[in-house]
PDB file of C-alpha atoms and ligand atoms in Angstrom:
ATOM      1  CA  UNK A  14      28.103   9.314 -34.009  1.00 51.00           C
ATOM      2  CA  UNK A  15      27.884   7.618 -30.318  1.00 65.00           C
ATOM      3  CA  UNK A  16      24.287   6.359 -29.614  1.00 76.00           C
ATOM      4  CA  UNK A  17      22.633   8.272 -26.584  1.00 83.00           C
ATOM      5  CA  UNK A  18      22.283   6.559 -23.390  1.00 91.00           C
ATOM      6  CA  UNK A  19      18.531   4.971 -23.025  1.00 96.00           C
ATOM      7  CA  UNK A  20      16.653   3.747 -19.786  1.00 97.00           C
ATOM      8  CA  UNK A  21      14.448   0.748 -20.242  1.00 98.00           C
ATOM      9  CA  UNK A  22      12.108  -0.232 -17.403  1.00 98.00           C
ATOM     10  CA  UNK A  23      10.754  -3.870 -17.813  1.00 98.00           C
ATOM     11  CA  UNK A  24       8.176  -4.611 -15.265  1.00 98.00           C
ATOM     12  CA  UNK A  25       5.686  -7.726 -14.521  1.00 97.00           C
ATOM     13  CA  UNK A  26       5.250 -10.668 -12.409  1.00 95.00           C
ATOM     14  CA  UNK A  27       7.571 -13.708 -12.433  1.00 88.00           C
ATOM     15  CA  UNK A  28       7.289 -16.295 -14.966  1.00 90.00           C
ATOM     16  CA  UNK A  29       6.789 -13.835 -17.810  1.00 95.00           C
ATOM     17  CA  UNK A  30      10.423 -14.282 -19.042  1.00 94.00           C
ATOM     18  CA  UNK A  31      11.344 -10.786 -17.519  1.00 96.00           C
ATOM     19  CA  UNK A  32      14.819 -11.751 -16.355  1.00 96.00           C
ATOM     20  CA  UNK A  33      15.843 -13.707 -19.711  1.00 96.00           C
ATOM     21  CA  UNK A  34      14.336 -10.875 -21.831  1.00 98.00           C
ATOM     22  CA  UNK A  35      15.919  -8.019 -19.948  1.00 98.00           C
ATOM     23  CA  UNK A  36      19.333  -9.667 -20.068  1.00 98.00           C
ATOM     24  CA  UNK A  37      19.226 -10.616 -23.474  1.00 98.00           C
ATOM     25  CA  UNK A  38      17.965  -6.662 -24.430  1.00 98.00           C
ATOM     26  CA  UNK A  39      20.683  -5.322 -22.344  1.00 98.00           C
ATOM     27  CA  UNK A  40      23.461  -7.524 -23.849  1.00 98.00           C
ATOM     28  CA  UNK A  41      22.420  -6.973 -27.317  1.00 98.00           C
ATOM     29  CA  UNK A  42      21.832  -3.289 -27.251  1.00 97.00           C
ATOM     30  CA  UNK A  43      25.179  -2.952 -25.233  1.00 96.00           C
ATOM     31  CA  UNK A  44      23.388  -1.761 -21.910  1.00 97.00           C
ATOM     32  CA  UNK A  45      23.851  -2.204 -18.373  1.00 98.00           C
ATOM     33  CA  UNK A  46      21.356  -4.554 -16.508  1.00 98.00           C
ATOM     34  CA  UNK A  47      19.913  -4.466 -13.107  1.00 98.00           C
ATOM     35  CA  UNK A  48      17.710  -7.034 -11.582  1.00 98.00           C
ATOM     36  CA  UNK A  49      16.021  -5.249  -8.751  1.00 98.00           C
ATOM     37  CA  UNK A  50      14.317  -8.239  -7.543  1.00 98.00           C
ATOM     38  CA  UNK A  51      17.771  -9.599  -6.625  1.00 98.00           C
ATOM     39  CA  UNK A  52      18.335  -6.703  -4.521  1.00 98.00           C
ATOM     40  CA  UNK A  53      14.995  -7.211  -2.365  1.00 98.00           C
ATOM     41  CA  UNK A  54      16.020 -10.988  -2.428  1.00 98.00           C
ATOM     42  CA  UNK A  55      19.432  -9.922  -0.954  1.00 98.00           C
ATOM     43  CA  UNK A  56      17.896  -7.818   1.698  1.00 98.00           C
ATOM     44  CA  UNK A  57      15.767 -10.827   2.581  1.00 98.00           C
ATOM     45  CA  UNK A  58      18.764 -13.345   2.836  1.00 98.00           C
ATOM     46  CA  UNK A  59      20.258 -10.707   5.138  1.00 98.00           C
ATOM     47  CA  UNK A  60      17.330 -10.551   7.334  1.00 98.00           C
ATOM     48  CA  UNK A  61      16.793 -14.372   7.492  1.00 98.00           C
ATOM     49  CA  UNK A  62      20.604 -14.754   8.203  1.00 98.00           C
ATOM     50  CA  UNK A  63      20.537 -12.331  11.051  1.00 98.00           C
ATOM     51  CA  UNK A  64      17.659 -14.050  12.817  1.00 98.00           C
ATOM     52  CA  UNK A  65      15.209 -11.000  12.060  1.00 98.00           C
ATOM     53  CA  UNK A  66      11.484 -11.949  12.202  1.00 98.00           C
ATOM     54  CA  UNK A  67      10.372 -11.023   8.763  1.00 98.00           C
ATOM     55  CA  UNK A  68       6.766 -10.798   9.930  1.00 97.00           C
ATOM     56  CA  UNK A  69       8.008  -7.896  12.214  1.00 98.00           C
ATOM     57  CA  UNK A  70       7.726  -4.918  10.179  1.00 98.00           C
ATOM     58  CA  UNK A  71       9.241  -2.743  12.821  1.00 98.00           C
ATOM     59  CA  UNK A  72      12.224  -5.091  13.160  1.00 98.00           C
ATOM     60  CA  UNK A  73      12.696  -5.212   9.300  1.00 98.00           C
ATOM     61  CA  UNK A  74      12.233  -1.530   9.118  1.00 98.00           C
ATOM     62  CA  UNK A  75      15.110  -0.777  11.849  1.00 98.00           C
ATOM     63  CA  UNK A  76      17.474  -3.323  10.394  1.00 98.00           C
ATOM     64  CA  UNK A  77      16.957  -2.310   6.760  1.00 98.00           C
ATOM     65  CA  UNK A  78      19.657   0.227   7.060  1.00 98.00           C
ATOM     66  CA  UNK A  79      22.347  -2.215   7.988  1.00 98.00           C
ATOM     67  CA  UNK A  80      23.172  -4.555   4.911  1.00 98.00           C
ATOM     68  CA  UNK A  81      25.505  -3.261   2.259  1.00 98.00           C
ATOM     69  CA  UNK A  82      24.018  -4.502  -1.017  1.00 98.00           C
ATOM     70  CA  UNK A  83      26.153  -4.164  -4.384  1.00 98.00           C
ATOM     71  CA  UNK A  84      24.702  -5.051  -7.732  1.00 98.00           C
ATOM     72  CA  UNK A  85      27.068  -5.772 -10.780  1.00 97.00           C
ATOM     73  CA  UNK A  86      25.489  -4.644 -13.934  1.00 98.00           C
ATOM     74  CA  UNK A  87      27.017  -6.650 -16.572  1.00 98.00           C
ATOM     75  CA  UNK A  88      23.897  -8.329 -18.380  1.00 98.00           C
ATOM     76  CA  UNK A  89      26.590 -11.254 -19.231  1.00 98.00           C
ATOM     77  CA  UNK A  90      27.649 -12.077 -15.630  1.00 97.00           C
ATOM     78  CA  UNK A  91      25.427  -9.861 -13.310  1.00 97.00           C
ATOM     79  CA  UNK A  92      26.589 -10.150  -9.578  1.00 98.00           C
ATOM     80  CA  UNK A  93      25.105  -9.659  -6.165  1.00 98.00           C
ATOM     81  CA  UNK A  94      27.028  -9.135  -2.994  1.00 98.00           C
ATOM     82  CA  UNK A  95      25.806  -8.343   0.613  1.00 98.00           C
ATOM     83  CA  UNK A  96      28.663  -6.898   2.803  1.00 98.00           C
ATOM     84  CA  UNK A  97      31.275  -8.340   0.289  1.00 98.00           C
ATOM     85  CA  UNK A  98      29.646 -11.881   0.220  1.00 97.00           C
ATOM     86  CA  UNK A  99      28.466 -13.404  -2.995  1.00 98.00           C
ATOM     87  CA  UNK A 100      24.614 -14.136  -2.499  1.00 98.00           C
ATOM     88  CA  UNK A 101      23.670 -15.073  -5.966  1.00 98.00           C
ATOM     89  CA  UNK A 102      22.997 -18.507  -5.066  1.00 96.00           C
ATOM     90  CA  UNK A 103      21.283 -18.182  -1.751  1.00 98.00           C
ATOM     91  CA  UNK A 104      19.127 -15.624  -2.591  1.00 98.00           C
ATOM     92  CA  UNK A 105      17.191 -17.980  -5.029  1.00 95.00           C
ATOM     93  CA  UNK A 106      16.486 -20.445  -1.953  1.00 95.00           C
ATOM     94  CA  UNK A 107      12.823 -21.387  -1.182  1.00 93.00           C
ATOM     95  CA  UNK A 108      13.168 -19.873   2.178  1.00 96.00           C
ATOM     96  CA  UNK A 109      14.197 -16.628   0.469  1.00 97.00           C
ATOM     97  CA  UNK A 110      11.204 -16.785  -2.141  1.00 94.00           C
ATOM     98  CA  UNK A 111       8.774 -17.344   0.891  1.00 94.00           C
ATOM     99  CA  UNK A 112       9.935 -14.687   2.754  1.00 97.00           C
ATOM    100  CA  UNK A 113      10.722 -11.771   0.192  1.00 97.00           C
ATOM    101  CA  UNK A 114       7.144 -10.332  -0.394  1.00 95.00           C
ATOM    102  CA  UNK A 115       7.017  -9.629   3.240  1.00 96.00           C
ATOM    103  CA  UNK A 116      10.321  -7.852   3.377  1.00 98.00           C
ATOM    104  CA  UNK A 117       9.614  -5.960   0.140  1.00 97.00           C
ATOM    105  CA  UNK A 118       6.316  -4.511   1.448  1.00 96.00           C
ATOM    106  CA  UNK A 119       8.051  -2.527   4.297  1.00 98.00           C
ATOM    107  CA  UNK A 120       8.395   1.179   3.153  1.00 97.00           C
ATOM    108  CA  UNK A 121      11.965   1.520   4.612  1.00 98.00           C
ATOM    109  CA  UNK A 122      13.083  -1.488   2.710  1.00 98.00           C
ATOM    110  CA  UNK A 123      11.527   0.001  -0.374  1.00 98.00           C
ATOM    111  CA  UNK A 124      12.883   3.732   0.154  1.00 98.00           C
ATOM    112  CA  UNK A 125      16.416   2.305   0.813  1.00 98.00           C
ATOM    113  CA  UNK A 126      16.486  -0.181  -2.053  1.00 98.00           C
ATOM    114  CA  UNK A 127      14.775   2.454  -4.562  1.00 98.00           C
ATOM    115  CA  UNK A 128      17.526   4.858  -3.576  1.00 98.00           C
ATOM    116  CA  UNK A 129      20.171   2.465  -4.578  1.00 98.00           C
ATOM    117  CA  UNK A 130      18.428   1.885  -7.682  1.00 98.00           C
ATOM    118  CA  UNK A 131      18.313   5.298  -8.981  1.00 98.00           C
ATOM    119  CA  UNK A 132      21.911   5.844  -8.017  1.00 97.00           C
ATOM    120  CA  UNK A 133      22.826   2.940 -10.308  1.00 98.00           C
ATOM    121  CA  UNK A 134      20.500   4.319 -13.019  1.00 98.00           C
ATOM    122  CA  UNK A 135      22.015   7.749 -12.939  1.00 97.00           C
ATOM    123  CA  UNK A 136      25.406   6.370 -13.229  1.00 95.00           C
ATOM    124  CA  UNK A 137      24.302   4.227 -16.349  1.00 95.00           C
ATOM    125  CA  UNK A 138      22.604   7.370 -17.685  1.00 92.00           C
ATOM    126  CA  UNK A 139      25.677   9.341 -17.659  1.00 93.00           C
ATOM    127  CA  UNK A 140      27.367   6.200 -19.661  1.00 93.00           C
ATOM    128  CA  UNK A 141      25.396   3.599 -22.035  1.00 93.00           C
ATOM    129  CA  UNK A 142      22.209   3.373 -20.402  1.00 97.00           C
ATOM    130  CA  UNK A 143      20.611   0.325 -18.583  1.00 98.00           C
ATOM    131  CA  UNK A 144      17.585  -2.080 -18.547  1.00 98.00           C
ATOM    132  CA  UNK A 145      16.187  -2.263 -15.183  1.00 98.00           C
ATOM    133  CA  UNK A 146      13.711  -4.955 -14.362  1.00 98.00           C
ATOM    134  CA  UNK A 147      11.464  -5.333 -11.516  1.00 98.00           C
ATOM    135  CA  UNK A 148       7.852  -4.613 -10.562  1.00 97.00           C
ATOM    136  CA  UNK A 149       7.507  -0.901  -9.886  1.00 97.00           C
ATOM    137  CA  UNK A 150      10.249   0.589 -11.998  1.00 98.00           C
ATOM    138  CA  UNK A 151       8.335   2.339 -14.738  1.00 98.00           C
ATOM    139  CA  UNK A 152       5.741   3.613 -12.094  1.00 97.00           C
ATOM    140  CA  UNK A 153       7.822   4.647  -8.982  1.00 97.00           C
ATOM    141  CA  UNK A 154      11.742   4.172  -9.482  1.00 98.00           C
ATOM    142  CA  UNK A 155      12.222   5.619 -12.923  1.00 98.00           C
ATOM    143  CA  UNK A 156       9.118   7.285 -14.111  1.00 98.00           C
ATOM    144  CA  UNK A 157      10.933   9.423 -16.495  1.00 97.00           C
ATOM    145  CA  UNK A 158      12.521   6.233 -18.200  1.00 97.00           C
ATOM    146  CA  UNK A 159      12.862   6.377 -22.044  1.00 96.00           C
ATOM    147  CA  UNK A 160      10.847   2.963 -22.777  1.00 97.00           C
ATOM    148  CA  UNK A 161       8.727   1.142 -20.393  1.00 98.00           C
ATOM    149  CA  UNK A 162       7.483  -2.432 -20.846  1.00 98.00           C
ATOM    150  CA  UNK A 163       4.970  -4.542 -18.779  1.00 98.00           C
ATOM    151  CA  UNK A 164       5.210  -8.281 -19.458  1.00 98.00           C
ATOM    152  CA  UNK A 165       2.486 -10.605 -18.774  1.00 97.00           C
ATOM    153  CA  UNK A 166       1.518 -14.367 -19.454  1.00 96.00           C
ATOM    154  CA  UNK A 167      -1.356 -16.628 -18.423  1.00 95.00           C
ATOM    155  CA  UNK A 168      -1.016 -18.379 -15.111  1.00 92.00           C
ATOM    156  CA  UNK A 169      -0.618 -21.728 -16.625  1.00 93.00           C
ATOM    157  CA  UNK A 170       2.389 -20.441 -18.706  1.00 94.00           C
ATOM    158  CA  UNK A 171       3.944 -18.669 -16.117  1.00 94.00           C
ATOM    159  CA  UNK A 172       3.604 -21.609 -13.534  1.00 92.00           C
ATOM    160  CA  UNK A 173       4.982 -23.964 -16.475  1.00 91.00           C
ATOM    161  CA  UNK A 174       7.962 -21.859 -17.096  1.00 89.00           C
ATOM    162  CA  UNK A 175       8.860 -21.383 -13.275  1.00 86.00           C
ATOM    163  CA  UNK A 176       8.595 -25.235 -12.612  1.00 86.00           C
ATOM    164  CA  UNK A 177      10.958 -25.678 -15.263  1.00 85.00           C
ATOM    165  CA  UNK A 178      13.415 -23.173 -14.009  1.00 81.00           C
ATOM    166  CA  UNK A 179      13.312 -24.701 -10.399  1.00 79.00           C
ATOM    167  CA  UNK A 180      13.705 -28.054 -11.865  1.00 78.00           C
ATOM    168  CA  UNK A 181      16.766 -26.961 -13.686  1.00 75.00           C
ATOM    169  CA  UNK A 182      18.061 -25.526 -10.078  1.00 69.00           C
ATOM    170  CA  UNK A 183      17.644 -28.930  -8.766  1.00 64.00           C
ATOM    171  CA  UNK A 184      14.767 -27.814  -6.886  1.00 57.00           C
ATOM    172  CA  UNK A 185      12.326 -30.635  -5.872  1.00 53.00           C
ATOM    173  CA  UNK A 186       9.173 -28.446  -6.165  1.00 51.00           C
ATOM    174  CA  UNK A 187      10.213 -28.082  -9.862  1.00 49.00           C
ATOM    175  CA  UNK A 188       7.834 -30.947 -10.839  1.00 55.00           C
ATOM    176  CA  UNK A 189       4.894 -29.806  -9.166  1.00 80.00           C
ATOM    177  CA  UNK A 190       3.308 -27.135 -11.677  1.00 85.00           C
ATOM    178  CA  UNK A 191       0.180 -26.717  -9.629  1.00 88.00           C
ATOM    179  CA  UNK A 192       1.850 -26.116  -6.320  1.00 88.00           C
ATOM    180  CA  UNK A 193       3.919 -23.574  -8.325  1.00 89.00           C
ATOM    181  CA  UNK A 194       0.970 -21.918  -9.801  1.00 90.00           C
ATOM    182  CA  UNK A 195      -0.325 -21.355  -6.276  1.00 91.00           C
ATOM    183  CA  UNK A 196       2.863 -19.947  -4.846  1.00 90.00           C
ATOM    184  CA  UNK A 197       3.130 -17.587  -7.880  1.00 91.00           C
ATOM    185  CA  UNK A 198      -0.637 -16.317  -7.162  1.00 92.00           C
ATOM    186  CA  UNK A 199       0.152 -15.797  -3.713  1.00 92.00           C
ATOM    187  CA  UNK A 200       3.109 -13.725  -4.283  1.00 91.00           C
ATOM    188  CA  UNK A 201       1.400 -11.673  -7.062  1.00 92.00           C
ATOM    189  CA  UNK A 202      -1.393 -10.991  -4.618  1.00 92.00           C
ATOM    190  CA  UNK A 203       0.969  -9.922  -2.023  1.00 93.00           C
ATOM    191  CA  UNK A 204       3.141  -7.851  -4.655  1.00 93.00           C
ATOM    192  CA  UNK A 205       0.161  -5.876  -6.226  1.00 93.00           C
ATOM    193  CA  UNK A 206      -1.676  -5.607  -2.981  1.00 94.00           C
ATOM    194  CA  UNK A 207       0.848  -3.754  -0.801  1.00 93.00           C
ATOM    195  CA  UNK A 208       0.564  -0.156   0.094  1.00 94.00           C
ATOM    196  CA  UNK A 209       4.047   0.859  -0.745  1.00 94.00           C
ATOM    197  CA  UNK A 210       4.797   1.066  -4.444  1.00 94.00           C
ATOM    198  CA  UNK A 211       2.669  -2.013  -5.437  1.00 94.00           C
ATOM    199  CA  UNK A 212       3.408  -3.922  -8.766  1.00 93.00           C
ATOM    200  CA  UNK A 213       1.826  -2.183 -11.425  1.00 94.00           C
ATOM    201  CA  UNK A 214       1.488  -1.224 -15.096  1.00 96.00           C
ATOM    202  CA  UNK A 215       2.473   2.427 -15.839  1.00 97.00           C
ATOM    203  CA  UNK A 216       0.064   4.092 -17.815  1.00 97.00           C
ATOM    204  CA  UNK A 217       2.603   4.956 -20.428  1.00 96.00           C
ATOM    205  CA  UNK A 218       4.023   1.177 -20.658  1.00 97.00           C
ATOM    206  CA  UNK A 219       3.411  -1.092 -23.395  1.00 97.00           C
ATOM    207  CA  UNK A 220       1.907  -4.665 -22.168  1.00 98.00           C
ATOM    208  CA  UNK A 221       3.513  -7.557 -24.163  1.00 98.00           C
ATOM    209  CA  UNK A 222       1.673 -11.008 -23.289  1.00 98.00           C
ATOM    210  CA  UNK A 223       4.446 -13.397 -23.708  1.00 97.00           C
ATOM    211  CA  UNK A 224       2.034 -16.579 -23.445  1.00 96.00           C
ATOM    212  CA  UNK A 225       2.362 -17.428 -27.028  1.00 96.00           C
ATOM    213  CA  UNK A 226       5.517 -15.902 -27.809  1.00 96.00           C
ATOM    214  CA  UNK A 227       9.034 -17.582 -27.978  1.00 95.00           C
ATOM    215  CA  UNK A 228      11.745 -15.856 -25.873  1.00 95.00           C
ATOM    216  CA  UNK A 229      13.315 -14.971 -28.932  1.00 97.00           C
ATOM    217  CA  UNK A 230      10.002 -13.321 -30.071  1.00 98.00           C
ATOM    218  CA  UNK A 231       9.643 -11.409 -26.719  1.00 98.00           C
ATOM    219  CA  UNK A 232      13.376 -10.019 -27.113  1.00 98.00           C
ATOM    220  CA  UNK A 233      12.899  -9.016 -30.526  1.00 98.00           C
ATOM    221  CA  UNK A 234       9.581  -7.237 -29.605  1.00 98.00           C
ATOM    222  CA  UNK A 235      11.051  -5.305 -26.744  1.00 98.00           C
ATOM    223  CA  UNK A 236      14.096  -4.311 -28.659  1.00 98.00           C
ATOM    224  CA  UNK A 237      12.049  -2.929 -31.495  1.00 97.00           C
ATOM    225  CA  UNK A 238       9.897  -0.916 -29.069  1.00 97.00           C
ATOM    226  CA  UNK A 239      13.233   0.505 -27.568  1.00 96.00           C
ATOM    227  CA  UNK A 240      14.327   1.335 -31.031  1.00 94.00           C
ATOM    228  CA  UNK A 241      11.245   3.275 -31.645  1.00 92.00           C
ATOM    229  CA  UNK A 242      11.497   5.349 -28.523  1.00 88.00           C
ATOM    230  CA  UNK A 243      15.034   6.239 -29.516  1.00 83.00           C
ATOM    231  CA  UNK A 244      13.932   7.258 -32.981  1.00 83.00           C
ATOM    232  CA  UNK A 245      11.310   9.469 -31.394  1.00 81.00           C
ATOM    233  CA  UNK A 246      13.434  11.138 -29.061  1.00 74.00           C
ATOM    234  CA  UNK A 247      16.224  11.521 -31.433  1.00 70.00           C
TER     235      UNK A 247
HETATM  236  O1   DC B   5      11.652 -10.747  -9.716  1.00 97.07           O
HETATM  237  P1   DC B   5      11.820 -11.603  -8.397  1.00 97.07           P
HETATM  238  O2   DC B   5      10.762 -12.789  -8.298  1.00 97.07           O
HETATM  239  O3   DC B   5      13.348 -11.994  -8.091  1.00 97.07           O
HETATM  240  O4   DC B   5      11.571 -10.837  -7.206  1.00 97.07           O
HETATM  241  C1   DC B   5      11.433 -11.168  -5.972  1.00 97.07           C
HETATM  242  C2   DC B   5      10.528 -10.292  -5.149  1.00 97.07           C
HETATM  243  O5   DC B   5      11.043  -8.913  -4.772  1.00 97.07           O
HETATM  244  C3   DC B   5       9.112 -10.003  -5.570  1.00 97.07           C
HETATM  245  O6   DC B   5       8.097 -11.021  -5.091  1.00 97.07           O
HETATM  246  C4   DC B   5       8.602  -8.896  -5.185  1.00 97.07           C
HETATM  247  C5   DC B   5       9.908  -7.916  -4.972  1.00 97.07           C
HETATM  248  N1   DC B   5      10.195  -6.968  -5.870  1.00 97.07           N
HETATM  249  C6   DC B   5       9.628  -5.771  -5.698  1.00 97.07           C
HETATM  250  O7   DC B   5       8.912  -5.470  -4.574  1.00 97.07           O
HETATM  251  N2   DC B   5      10.022  -4.640  -6.462  1.00 97.07           N
HETATM  252  C7   DC B   5      10.876  -4.801  -7.608  1.00 97.07           C
HETATM  253  N3   DC B   5      10.881  -3.759  -8.207  1.00 97.07           N
HETATM  254  C8   DC B   5      11.324  -5.915  -7.733  1.00 97.07           C
HETATM  255  C9   DC B   5      11.150  -7.057  -6.905  1.00 97.07           C
END
């Protein structure tokens, strides 16, 4: 008997293991995968590349209809293009990381990207199902998701993981854990404090604190939560 499709929302701040966990869970369960942070980063990359002042909310709102952002949803090889250009490298630059919270706080940007996310999820719901990772997936984008998980970790653990990641990408900032910790705290405050769909745990999401867990333990925990949900619904 075919397994019914399942929609999994994984939210939380960066440095909690969200991306690695979401990709691995999707790959092991045979589901599609969508990195919604990459979509906000792609929008931000386009704004910077086109000389839009990201502090000018009206300019960002007006320009947000222009770029065509396309996400590939294979968890083993996720892709992201803007107007046909592969931007998977450039969207991780420090310039984009510094500007993405401002761009993603603009309601018109969120409305456009939310619509994209819902249409990708609807396509996956007609097929195998999908793991969608972000900040507001369980609360706003897909409130009817079958399973909702909110990942957290201590500020120290998150800063250490993020620095290691940056060092792996050859970033100079990778060595400086305390600067990374401050940058993460600033981005969290902006993402959780904005008016339009702030980062938040949905009331019916399960919180998993990853501070003391290995990546493998987090993946297993999330898979077991998804399987529980599936059993309850079948
Ligand atoms: O997950 P990430 O660090 O690549 O996300 C980049 C930024 O995008 C993050 O600082 C906030 C924003 N974002 C958002 O506002 N809503 C989402 N669903 C995902 C990301």
